[in-house]
Tab-separated table of C-alpha atoms in Angstrom:
chain	number	residue	atom	x	y	z
A	1	MET	CA	-0.139	-0.045	-0.089
A	2	PHE	CA	1.449	3.386	-1.008
A	3	ILE	CA	0.696	6.664	1.044
A	4	VAL	CA	1.668	9.980	-0.255
A	5	ALA	CA	2.348	12.225	2.824
A	6	ILE	CA	2.520	16.003	3.201
A	7	GLU	CA	3.936	17.929	6.106
A	8	THR	CA	3.846	21.890	6.310
A	9	SER	CA	3.162	22.722	10.086
A	10	CYS	CA	6.090	25.039	10.485
A	11	ASP	CA	9.113	26.204	8.302
A	12	GLU	CA	9.628	22.988	6.247
A	13	THR	CA	7.595	22.018	3.186
A	14	ALA	CA	7.832	18.440	2.881
A	15	ALA	CA	6.318	15.302	1.065
A	16	ALA	CA	7.038	11.594	1.019
A	17	VAL	CA	6.029	8.305	-0.336
A	18	VAL	CA	5.993	5.509	2.188
A	19	ARG	CA	5.082	1.842	1.383
A	20	ASP	CA	3.241	-0.252	4.113
A	21	GLY	CA	4.034	2.345	6.850
A	22	GLN	CA	7.683	1.226	6.851
A	23	GLU	CA	9.633	1.561	3.677
A	24	VAL	CA	10.310	5.140	2.821
A	25	LEU	CA	10.584	5.416	-1.077
A	26	SER	CA	11.079	9.096	-1.128
A	27	ASN	CA	11.386	11.864	1.542
A	28	VAL	CA	11.540	15.378	0.168
A	29	ILE	CA	12.153	18.536	2.261
A	30	SER	CA	12.300	21.876	0.601
A	31	SER	CA	15.401	22.917	2.532
A	32	GLN	CA	17.270	19.987	1.142
A	33	ILE	CA	20.159	20.933	-0.900
A	34	GLU	CA	19.523	18.720	-3.802
A	35	PHE	CA	15.999	20.148	-4.047
A	36	HIS	CA	17.447	23.696	-4.242
A	37	LYS	CA	19.837	22.741	-6.874
A	38	LYS	CA	17.013	21.354	-9.213
A	39	TYR	CA	14.339	24.131	-8.479
A	40	GLY	CA	16.530	27.003	-7.330
A	41	GLY	CA	15.423	30.092	-5.204
A	42	ILE	CA	16.295	31.205	-1.788
A	43	VAL	CA	14.040	29.897	0.939
A	44	PRO	CA	13.084	32.437	3.675
A	45	GLU	CA	13.196	31.376	7.258
A	46	VAL	CA	9.428	31.539	7.828
A	47	ALA	CA	6.659	32.360	5.255
A	48	ALA	CA	3.342	30.591	4.691
A	49	ARG	CA	3.565	31.905	0.999
A	50	LYS	CA	6.966	30.034	0.517
A	51	HIS	CA	4.982	26.789	1.121
A	52	ILE	CA	2.648	27.836	-1.692
A	53	GLU	CA	5.558	28.378	-4.084
A	54	VAL	CA	7.192	24.997	-3.359
A	55	ILE	CA	4.334	22.602	-2.331
A	56	ASN	CA	3.750	21.176	-5.798
A	57	PRO	CA	7.434	20.835	-6.761
A	58	VAL	CA	7.896	19.040	-3.671
A	59	ILE	CA	5.061	16.657	-4.069
A	60	LYS	CA	6.322	16.035	-7.717
A	61	GLU	CA	9.679	15.328	-6.619
A	62	ALA	CA	8.510	12.958	-3.996
A	63	LEU	CA	6.562	10.947	-6.562
A	64	GLU	CA	9.398	10.910	-9.034
A	65	ARG	CA	12.002	9.782	-6.589
A	66	ALA	CA	9.682	7.011	-5.538
A	67	ASN	CA	9.126	6.129	-9.214
A	68	VAL	CA	5.304	6.142	-8.755
A	69	GLY	CA	2.455	8.118	-10.051
A	70	PHE	CA	-0.782	9.607	-8.507
A	71	GLY	CA	-2.380	6.442	-9.886
A	72	ASP	CA	-0.580	4.091	-7.686
A	73	ILE	CA	-1.193	5.929	-4.415
A	74	ASN	CA	-3.906	4.452	-2.123
A	75	ALA	CA	-4.255	7.201	0.387
A	76	VAL	CA	-2.955	10.804	1.173
A	77	ALA	CA	-1.781	11.605	4.798
A	78	VAL	CA	-1.422	15.085	5.906
A	79	THR	CA	-0.379	16.986	8.972
A	80	TYR	CA	-3.267	19.230	10.380
A	81	GLY	CA	-1.810	20.503	13.738
A	82	PRO	CA	-0.305	21.601	15.673
A	83	GLY	CA	1.489	24.597	13.856
A	84	LEU	CA	0.959	27.753	12.024
A	85	VAL	CA	-2.726	27.812	10.579
A	86	GLY	CA	-1.344	29.596	7.406
A	87	SER	CA	1.295	26.997	6.911
A	88	LEU	CA	-0.878	24.063	7.890
A	89	LEU	CA	-3.616	25.266	5.289
A	90	VAL	CA	-1.137	25.034	2.208
A	91	GLY	CA	-0.376	21.228	3.042
A	92	LEU	CA	-4.236	20.514	3.760
A	93	CYS	CA	-5.346	21.963	0.507
A	94	ALA	CA	-2.784	20.151	-1.542
A	95	ALA	CA	-3.681	16.854	0.286
A	96	LYS	CA	-7.469	17.584	-0.309
A	97	ALA	CA	-6.901	18.158	-3.987
A	98	ILE	CA	-5.167	14.922	-4.452
A	99	ALA	CA	-7.766	13.053	-2.358
A	100	TRP	CA	-10.636	14.614	-4.314
A	101	GLY	CA	-9.010	14.187	-7.659
A	102	ARG	CA	-8.030	10.470	-7.112
A	103	LYS	CA	-11.041	9.558	-4.944
A	104	ILE	CA	-8.749	8.201	-2.427
A	105	PRO	CA	-9.031	8.506	1.443
A	106	LEU	CA	-7.512	11.594	3.239
A	107	VAL	CA	-5.934	10.639	6.681
A	108	GLU	CA	-5.258	13.405	9.031
A	109	VAL	CA	-2.012	13.240	11.143
A	110	ASN	CA	-1.159	15.035	14.414
A	111	HIS	CA	2.398	16.429	13.862
A	112	LEU	CA	3.429	15.176	17.093
A	113	GLU	CA	2.135	11.771	16.490
A	114	GLY	CA	4.153	11.777	13.255
A	115	HIS	CA	7.329	12.187	15.369
A	116	ILE	CA	6.681	9.343	17.530
A	117	TYR	CA	5.864	7.214	14.525
A	118	ALA	CA	9.436	8.049	13.111
A	119	ASN	CA	10.570	5.299	15.330
A	120	PHE	CA	8.666	2.684	13.239
A	121	LEU	CA	10.719	3.662	10.265
A	122	ASN	CA	13.873	2.497	11.876
A	123	SER	CA	12.915	-1.046	12.338
A	124	LYS	CA	14.500	-3.018	9.570
A	125	SER	CA	14.672	-6.117	11.580
A	126	LYS	CA	11.788	-5.984	13.907
A	127	ILE	CA	8.730	-3.858	14.560
A	128	LEU	CA	8.647	-1.644	17.518
A	129	SER	CA	6.313	-3.015	20.309
A	130	PHE	CA	4.027	-1.306	22.688
A	131	PRO	CA	4.066	0.105	25.361
A	132	PHE	CA	7.049	2.683	25.024
A	133	ILE	CA	8.131	5.935	26.299
A	134	SER	CA	8.980	8.694	23.687
A	135	LEU	CA	11.044	11.782	24.543
A	136	LEU	CA	10.046	14.251	21.910
A	137	VAL	CA	12.395	17.120	21.899
A	138	SER	CA	12.552	19.811	19.202
A	139	GLY	CA	12.736	23.575	18.667
A	140	GLY	CA	9.109	23.852	19.536
A	141	HIS	CA	8.221	20.777	21.764
A	142	THR	CA	9.607	18.891	24.819
A	143	MET	CA	7.425	16.129	25.858
A	144	ILE	CA	7.471	12.707	27.447
A	145	ILE	CA	4.952	10.641	26.179
A	146	LEU	CA	3.569	6.954	27.209
A	147	VAL	CA	2.576	5.411	23.983
A	148	LYS	CA	0.334	2.377	24.843
A	149	GLY	CA	-0.802	1.295	21.442
A	150	HIS	CA	-1.680	2.887	17.978
A	151	GLY	CA	-3.276	6.154	18.701
A	152	GLU	CA	-3.170	5.703	22.292
A	153	TYR	CA	-1.041	8.235	24.120
A	154	GLU	CA	-0.633	9.674	27.477
A	155	THR	CA	1.385	12.743	27.793
A	156	LEU	CA	3.365	12.382	31.144
A	157	GLY	CA	5.247	15.823	30.874
A	158	ARG	CA	5.987	18.849	28.855
A	159	THR	CA	7.855	21.983	29.015
A	160	ARG	CA	6.116	24.759	31.110
A	161	ASP	CA	8.063	27.489	29.001
A	162	ASP	CA	10.907	27.113	26.621
A	163	ALA	CA	11.461	23.978	24.559
A	164	ALA	CA	14.886	22.215	24.832
A	165	GLY	CA	15.780	23.268	21.191
A	166	GLU	CA	14.775	26.803	21.800
A	167	ALA	CA	16.920	27.065	24.874
A	168	PHE	CA	19.908	25.827	22.774
A	169	ASP	CA	19.150	28.467	20.130
A	170	LYS	CA	18.665	31.356	22.356
A	171	VAL	CA	21.866	30.639	24.486
A	172	ALA	CA	23.851	30.246	21.237
A	173	ARG	CA	22.487	33.475	19.909
A	174	PHE	CA	23.054	35.298	23.379
A	175	LEU	CA	26.741	34.077	23.188
A	176	GLY	CA	27.002	35.133	19.599
A	177	LEU	CA	27.736	31.532	18.407
A	178	GLY	CA	25.356	31.622	15.438
A	179	TYR	CA	22.366	29.764	14.220
A	180	PRO	CA	20.971	27.015	14.478
A	181	GLY	CA	22.294	26.830	18.164
A	182	GLY	CA	21.925	23.121	18.826
A	183	PRO	CA	24.690	21.920	16.455
A	184	VAL	CA	27.235	24.764	17.380
A	185	ILE	CA	26.844	24.224	21.076
A	186	ASP	CA	27.006	20.371	20.634
A	187	LYS	CA	30.512	20.737	18.742
A	188	LEU	CA	31.978	23.475	21.127
A	189	ALA	CA	30.891	21.332	24.260
A	190	LYS	CA	33.030	18.478	23.256
A	191	ARG	CA	36.006	20.646	23.961
A	192	GLY	CA	34.586	21.717	27.495
A	193	ASN	CA	34.156	20.507	30.943
A	194	PRO	CA	30.373	19.829	31.637
A	195	ALA	CA	30.916	19.805	35.315
A	196	ALA	CA	32.814	23.254	35.194
A	197	ILE	CA	29.718	25.273	36.187
A	198	LYS	CA	26.733	23.898	38.234
A	199	PHE	CA	23.724	25.394	36.431
A	200	PRO	CA	20.323	24.633	38.052
A	201	ARG	CA	18.086	21.515	37.039
A	202	PRO	CA	14.838	23.118	37.489
A	203	MET	CA	12.010	20.826	38.543
A	204	MET	CA	14.586	17.863	38.451
A	205	ASP	CA	12.619	16.064	41.304
A	206	GLN	CA	9.003	17.207	40.510
A	207	GLY	CA	7.179	14.931	38.208
A	208	TYR	CA	7.934	14.843	34.385
A	209	ASP	CA	7.344	18.410	33.387
A	210	PHE	CA	10.368	20.585	32.242
A	211	SER	CA	11.274	24.238	32.771
A	212	PHE	CA	14.192	25.401	30.446
A	213	SER	CA	13.697	29.211	30.833
A	214	GLY	CA	15.400	29.353	34.077
A	215	ILE	CA	18.555	27.510	32.842
A	216	LYS	CA	18.787	30.004	30.121
A	217	THR	CA	18.544	33.084	32.587
A	218	ALA	CA	21.084	31.301	34.652
A	219	VAL	CA	23.468	31.414	31.704
A	220	VAL	CA	22.700	35.053	30.983
A	221	ASN	CA	23.265	35.889	34.930
A	222	TYR	CA	26.545	34.091	34.932
A	223	VAL	CA	27.967	35.624	31.804
A	224	SER	CA	26.678	39.244	33.029
A	225	ARG	CA	29.103	38.715	36.173
A	226	LEU	CA	32.268	38.212	34.398
A	227	THR	CA	34.113	39.151	31.291
A	228	LEU	CA	33.821	36.159	29.238
A	229	HIS	CA	37.030	34.896	27.379
A	230	ALA	CA	36.590	32.993	24.250
A	231	SER	CA	38.502	30.163	26.258
A	232	GLN	CA	35.737	29.834	28.758
A	233	VAL	CA	33.078	29.368	26.206
A	234	PRO	CA	33.451	25.602	25.732
A	235	ASP	CA	33.333	25.073	29.551
A	236	LEU	CA	30.197	27.286	29.699
A	237	VAL	CA	28.340	25.684	26.966
A	238	ALA	CA	29.115	22.149	28.060
A	239	SER	CA	27.725	22.847	31.383
A	240	PHE	CA	24.699	24.654	30.086
A	241	GLN	CA	24.172	21.472	27.641
A	242	GLU	CA	24.865	19.173	30.521
A	243	ALA	CA	22.088	20.796	32.502
A	244	ILE	CA	19.447	20.353	29.753
A	245	VAL	CA	20.825	16.801	28.722
A	246	GLU	CA	20.628	15.428	32.315
A	247	THR	CA	17.126	16.771	32.930
A	248	LEU	CA	15.701	15.204	29.782
A	249	VAL	CA	17.467	12.057	30.344
A	250	GLU	CA	16.870	11.432	34.058
A	251	LYS	CA	13.108	12.295	33.676
A	252	THR	CA	12.713	10.043	30.728
A	253	ILE	CA	14.436	7.122	32.431
A	254	ARG	CA	12.331	7.840	35.768
A	255	ALA	CA	9.080	7.840	33.420
A	256	ALA	CA	9.898	4.368	32.063
A	257	LYS	CA	10.802	2.887	35.512
A	258	ASP	CA	7.800	4.288	37.165
A	259	ARG	CA	5.494	3.003	34.364
A	260	ASN	CA	7.147	-0.330	33.938
A	261	VAL	CA	8.117	0.291	30.487
A	262	GLN	CA	11.083	-1.696	28.830
A	263	ILE	CA	11.713	0.536	25.534
A	264	VAL	CA	12.552	4.190	25.355
A	265	THR	CA	12.535	6.094	21.999
A	266	LEU	CA	13.875	9.490	20.886
A	267	ALA	CA	12.125	11.784	18.631
A	268	GLY	CA	12.421	15.526	17.328
A	269	GLY	CA	15.332	17.643	15.964
A	270	VAL	CA	17.155	17.792	19.334
A	271	SER	CA	17.853	14.056	19.173
A	272	ALA	CA	20.752	14.881	16.731
A	273	ASN	CA	22.608	16.175	20.040
A	274	SER	CA	25.353	13.825	20.387
A	275	SER	CA	25.514	14.134	24.171
A	276	LEU	CA	21.698	13.498	24.629
A	277	ARG	CA	22.005	10.371	22.318
A	278	SER	CA	24.994	8.927	24.102
A	279	ARG	CA	23.752	9.754	27.543
A	280	LEU	CA	20.180	8.247	27.030
A	281	GLN	CA	21.884	5.071	25.605
A	282	LYS	CA	24.213	4.655	28.598
A	283	ARG	CA	21.601	5.400	31.143
A	284	GLY	CA	19.099	3.117	29.476
A	285	GLN	CA	21.663	0.267	29.149
A	286	LYS	CA	22.277	0.532	32.968
A	287	GLU	CA	18.684	0.351	33.703
A	288	GLY	CA	18.183	-2.532	31.367
A	289	LEU	CA	16.246	-0.592	28.949
A	290	GLU	CA	16.194	-0.724	25.184
A	291	VAL	CA	16.952	2.718	23.608
A	292	ILE	CA	15.856	3.432	20.060
A	293	ILE	CA	16.903	6.391	18.146
A	294	PRO	CA	15.554	7.094	14.576
A	295	PRO	CA	18.003	8.065	11.822
A	296	PHE	CA	18.266	11.966	12.019
A	297	GLU	CA	16.534	12.431	8.611
A	298	TYR	CA	13.311	11.020	10.413
A	299	CYS	CA	13.902	13.097	13.479
A	300	THR	CA	13.511	16.590	12.009
A	301	ASP	CA	10.315	17.710	10.452
A	302	ASN	CA	9.621	15.431	7.582
A	303	ALA	CA	6.704	14.016	5.647
A	304	ALA	CA	7.969	10.097	5.920
A	305	MET	CA	6.878	10.036	9.615
A	306	ILE	CA	3.532	11.645	8.729
A	307	GLY	CA	3.096	8.767	6.002
A	308	CYS	CA	4.027	6.066	8.616
A	309	ALA	CA	1.577	7.338	11.174
A	310	GLY	CA	-1.021	7.852	8.357
A	311	TYR	CA	-0.607	4.167	7.459
A	312	TYR	CA	-1.388	2.941	10.887
A	313	LYS	CA	-4.288	5.066	11.147
A	314	PHE	CA	-5.553	4.008	7.833
A	315	ILE	CA	-5.281	0.223	8.581
A	316	ASN	CA	-6.703	0.708	12.092
A	317	SER	CA	-9.586	2.748	10.320
A	318	SER	CA	-11.245	3.345	13.868
A	319	LEU	CA	-8.621	5.970	14.398
A	320	VAL	CA	-9.716	7.897	11.372
A	321	ILE	CA	-11.982	10.447	12.698
A	322	SER	CA	-12.977	12.102	9.245
A	323	HIS	CA	-11.850	9.311	6.871
A	324	SER	CA	-11.885	10.716	3.414
A	325	SER	CA	-13.535	13.897	4.536
A	326	LEU	CA	-12.528	17.062	2.705
A	327	SER	CA	-13.983	19.385	5.466
A	328	LEU	CA	-10.829	19.150	7.500
A	329	SER	CA	-9.565	22.305	9.012
A	330	PRO	CA	-6.078	22.896	10.590
A	331	VAL	CA	-5.860	22.942	14.334
A	332	ALA	CA	-3.164	25.363	15.460
A	333	SER	CA	-2.922	24.099	18.970
A	334	LEU	CA	-3.713	20.501	18.494
A	335	ARG	CA	-2.828	18.194	21.360
A	336	LEU	CA	-1.905	14.444	21.347
B	1	MET	CA	10.147	52.587	24.330
B	2	THR	CA	7.516	54.129	26.464
B	3	ASN	CA	7.556	57.677	27.153
B	4	GLU	CA	5.431	57.643	30.054
B	5	GLY	CA	5.226	54.800	32.514
B	6	ILE	CA	5.343	53.517	36.001
B	7	LEU	CA	8.459	51.863	37.256
B	8	TYR	CA	8.146	48.727	39.272
B	9	HIS	CA	11.187	47.300	41.270
B	10	LEU	CA	10.750	43.673	41.438
B	11	LYS	CA	13.207	41.513	43.866
B	12	SER	CA	12.118	37.939	42.527
B	13	THR	CA	10.441	35.806	39.776
B	14	GLU	CA	7.514	35.521	42.097
B	15	GLU	CA	6.982	39.260	42.070
B	16	THR	CA	7.432	39.472	38.521
B	17	PHE	CA	4.657	36.960	38.065
B	18	ALA	CA	2.544	38.827	40.712
B	19	LEU	CA	2.708	42.089	38.711
B	20	GLY	CA	1.599	40.160	35.421
B	21	LYS	CA	-1.245	38.649	37.267
B	22	LYS	CA	-2.443	42.115	38.526
B	23	LEU	CA	-2.262	43.388	35.026
B	24	GLY	CA	-4.044	40.419	33.583
B	25	VAL	CA	-7.090	40.994	35.852
B	26	VAL	CA	-7.613	44.450	34.436
B	27	LEU	CA	-7.058	43.507	30.739
B	28	GLU	CA	-9.909	44.141	28.389
B	29	ALA	CA	-10.958	42.638	25.021
B	30	ASN	CA	-8.631	43.848	22.177
B	31	ASP	CA	-5.768	45.022	24.335
B	32	ILE	CA	-2.474	44.824	22.758
B	33	ILE	CA	0.553	44.615	24.955
B	34	ALA	CA	4.195	45.075	23.612
B	35	LEU	CA	7.061	43.345	25.557
B	36	HIS	CA	10.475	44.714	25.334
B	37	GLY	CA	13.521	43.097	27.154
B	38	ASP	CA	16.619	41.215	26.652
B	39	LEU	CA	16.826	37.389	26.823
B	40	GLY	CA	16.127	36.234	30.609
B	41	ALA	CA	14.473	39.655	31.337
B	42	GLY	CA	11.447	37.948	32.454
B	43	LYS	CA	8.876	38.201	29.424
B	44	THR	CA	7.855	34.535	29.896
B	45	THR	CA	7.372	34.867	33.517
B	46	LEU	CA	5.455	38.135	33.131
B	47	THR	CA	3.145	36.548	30.399
B	48	GLN	CA	2.632	33.582	32.550
B	49	GLY	CA	1.383	35.889	35.329
B	50	ILE	CA	-0.857	37.843	32.844
B	51	ALA	CA	-2.140	34.478	31.729
B	52	ARG	CA	-3.165	33.655	35.438
B	53	GLY	CA	-4.913	37.104	35.622
B	54	LEU	CA	-6.970	36.238	32.746
B	55	ASP	CA	-7.944	32.915	34.154
B	56	VAL	CA	-6.020	30.735	31.670
B	57	LYS	CA	-5.756	27.192	33.073
B	58	ASP	CA	-3.053	26.007	30.937
B	59	PHE	CA	0.790	26.715	31.132
B	60	VAL	CA	1.925	29.331	28.920
B	61	ALA	CA	4.894	27.965	27.091
B	62	SER	CA	7.193	29.895	24.737
B	63	PRO	CA	5.576	30.882	21.379
B	64	THR	CA	9.135	31.310	19.705
B	65	PHE	CA	9.066	28.468	17.541
B	66	ILE	CA	5.388	28.308	16.695
B	67	ILE	CA	5.049	32.201	16.649
B	68	ILE	CA	1.303	32.065	18.079
B	69	ASN	CA	0.028	30.299	21.029
B	70	GLU	CA	-3.746	30.608	21.832
B	71	TYR	CA	-5.087	30.052	25.221
B	72	ALA	CA	-8.763	30.086	26.387
B	73	GLY	CA	-9.385	32.292	29.576
B	74	ARG	CA	-11.668	35.098	30.765
B	75	LEU	CA	-10.673	36.495	27.410
B	76	PRO	CA	-8.822	34.589	24.766
B	77	LEU	CA	-4.961	35.050	25.051
B	78	PHE	CA	-2.965	35.411	21.990
B	79	HIS	CA	0.858	34.958	22.960
B	80	ILE	CA	2.898	36.154	19.862
B	81	ASP	CA	6.571	36.227	19.352
B	82	LEU	CA	8.075	37.859	16.256
B	83	TYR	CA	11.638	36.886	17.141
B	84	ARG	CA	12.073	34.574	14.208
B	85	LEU	CA	10.313	36.896	11.659
B	86	ASN	CA	12.365	39.530	9.743
B	87	GLN	CA	10.279	41.241	7.523
B	88	GLU	CA	6.917	43.199	7.697
B	89	VAL	CA	5.728	41.044	4.722
B	90	GLU	CA	6.164	37.852	6.701
B	91	ILE	CA	4.217	39.235	9.601
B	92	GLU	CA	1.463	40.151	7.225
B	93	ASN	CA	1.504	37.047	5.443
B	94	LEU	CA	1.163	35.037	8.642
B	95	GLY	CA	-2.110	36.960	9.413
B	96	ILE	CA	-0.861	38.242	12.727
B	97	THR	CA	-2.372	41.560	12.576
B	98	GLU	CA	-5.707	39.744	12.269
B	99	TYR	CA	-5.529	38.822	15.967
B	100	PHE	CA	-5.596	42.463	17.021
B	101	GLN	CA	-9.350	42.683	16.617
B	102	ARG	CA	-10.492	39.244	17.596
B	103	GLY	CA	-11.768	40.329	21.205
B	104	GLY	CA	-8.966	38.732	23.035
B	105	VAL	CA	-5.658	40.081	24.415
B	106	CYS	CA	-2.526	40.054	22.372
B	107	VAL	CA	0.747	39.880	24.194
B	108	ILE	CA	3.594	40.476	21.607
B	109	GLU	CA	7.314	39.776	22.129
B	110	TRP	CA	9.622	41.551	19.825
B	111	ALA	CA	6.917	43.816	18.930
B	112	GLU	CA	9.285	46.496	17.506
B	113	LYS	CA	9.385	44.250	14.416
B	114	LEU	CA	5.823	45.225	13.476
B	115	GLY	CA	7.135	48.374	11.998
B	116	GLU	CA	4.402	49.961	9.925
B	117	LEU	CA	2.002	47.271	10.982
B	118	LYS	CA	2.102	48.607	14.465
B	119	PRO	CA	-1.480	49.111	15.900
B	120	ALA	CA	-2.705	52.687	17.020
B	121	GLN	CA	-3.248	51.463	20.470
B	122	MET	CA	-0.443	49.445	22.152
B	123	HIS	CA	0.351	49.092	25.879
B	124	GLU	CA	4.180	48.977	26.059
B	125	ILE	CA	5.962	47.127	29.014
B	126	SER	CA	9.870	47.170	29.186
B	127	LEU	CA	11.613	44.851	31.260
B	128	LYS	CA	15.275	45.344	32.563
B	129	ILE	CA	17.581	42.824	34.339
B	130	LEU	CA	19.171	44.397	37.547
B	131	GLY	CA	20.391	41.321	39.184
B	132	ASP	CA	19.979	37.452	39.139
B	133	ASN	CA	16.125	37.653	39.807
B	134	GLU	CA	15.876	41.521	40.295
B	135	ARG	CA	14.073	43.298	37.663
B	136	GLU	CA	12.881	46.766	36.801
B	137	ILE	CA	9.721	46.809	34.881
B	138	CYS	CA	8.218	49.779	33.102
B	139	VAL	CA	4.402	49.570	32.332
B	140	SER	CA	2.884	52.275	30.215
B	141	SER	CA	0.569	54.579	32.411
B	142	ASP	CA	-2.496	53.962	30.431
B	143	LEU	CA	-2.430	50.437	31.580
B	144	THR	CA	-1.421	51.191	35.225
B	145	ALA	CA	-4.092	53.849	35.492
B	146	ARG	CA	-6.466	50.837	35.350
B	147	LEU	CA	-4.892	49.400	38.409
B	148	THR	CA	-5.645	52.247	40.595
B	149	VAL	CA	-9.124	52.634	39.873
């Protein structure tokens, strides 16, 4: 079964073709260099209009790379929230047009659910089994989710202020390290001592919620008290990163133990952080947990994950609320 | 940013939150608040207080990535962050100005990016870092006037 999937919830315009919910035949993202080379143009950071300009070429490219035509597609999966309404609408309209034109079902997918399902794209040897804990960390989201079955989620914790990826970006900008902040800090931190400065771990012992705004403020306060030399930056960012990573990992491991769950998965763009990956692996091993991390291309915003989530919704059709409905509207603050 | 305002000297995060809450209680439909202040100045904390004053039950998380967060309360709260936007045309394309007249309260971070799109009536609040948790917050007097009534 072939699904064409479309994702436009934030900055990326993305389309993919996924077979049987597992095999990614194509995964096109408008910011990909190969896509630019073919179609040209500069993509601004944020603009709903940008989605309109590239949505059709992105879908066309996804079909071409998968070597299929519209006639081969069995269903269309599309992100309908959370995200910017203007951006979501572009993807939704394109998806509706395909569904209507080909008389095939339209499957609506929650963007957060898509991130969780990215873990099913990783399983070459075996299919991920329920229940599992998913740590979803990106520029916009930080959540610990207990996934009990297809479409069955319990949000155990989420950020009460800044997302983890946002804290990385803001601290990097504050220190003049450039954008995006995550990779720069990750790289610099490798040369620093993560125990050099003891930044706070807000809410460490309270439940599964996070608060990262305070860590960011602690960095600002620390820097304002001294004249920062370039040589001190690696220790500073390593200590900051340590505070974030330790909080994320310890709460996730605790959630798995408290809920008696054996599998922990990682999702979202921050999963590219090498310290987070290695620490979660190590702590998981120590506790006898299996830790699964999807390939990076499925961690950042992409449409393959939407195709995967859409497949499981489609085959468990009780999960499809408005099966083949063309009246679907975007929902900006959609929850899991 | 504000030419006339009342200065508040706040010694803790809790006091910043409490000021926000007091302001939230007196806010009216279609009020627009511009927040100015550096990273870590307390914009999130103040907005969380405003949300509490508006009887918003949910936590107020940062809108930086998503740009607009909406919350249900006594009045709807639209928490907007223009940090990632660079041009007025982007702000216009995202339909941000449409939120100004939707009967809710708009709290806008990085409102200076509005440029020509700036609404005629906007309450300005500037936050300044004095010490670790010590802040000086200047609230435009048109807003503080409501506190004393």
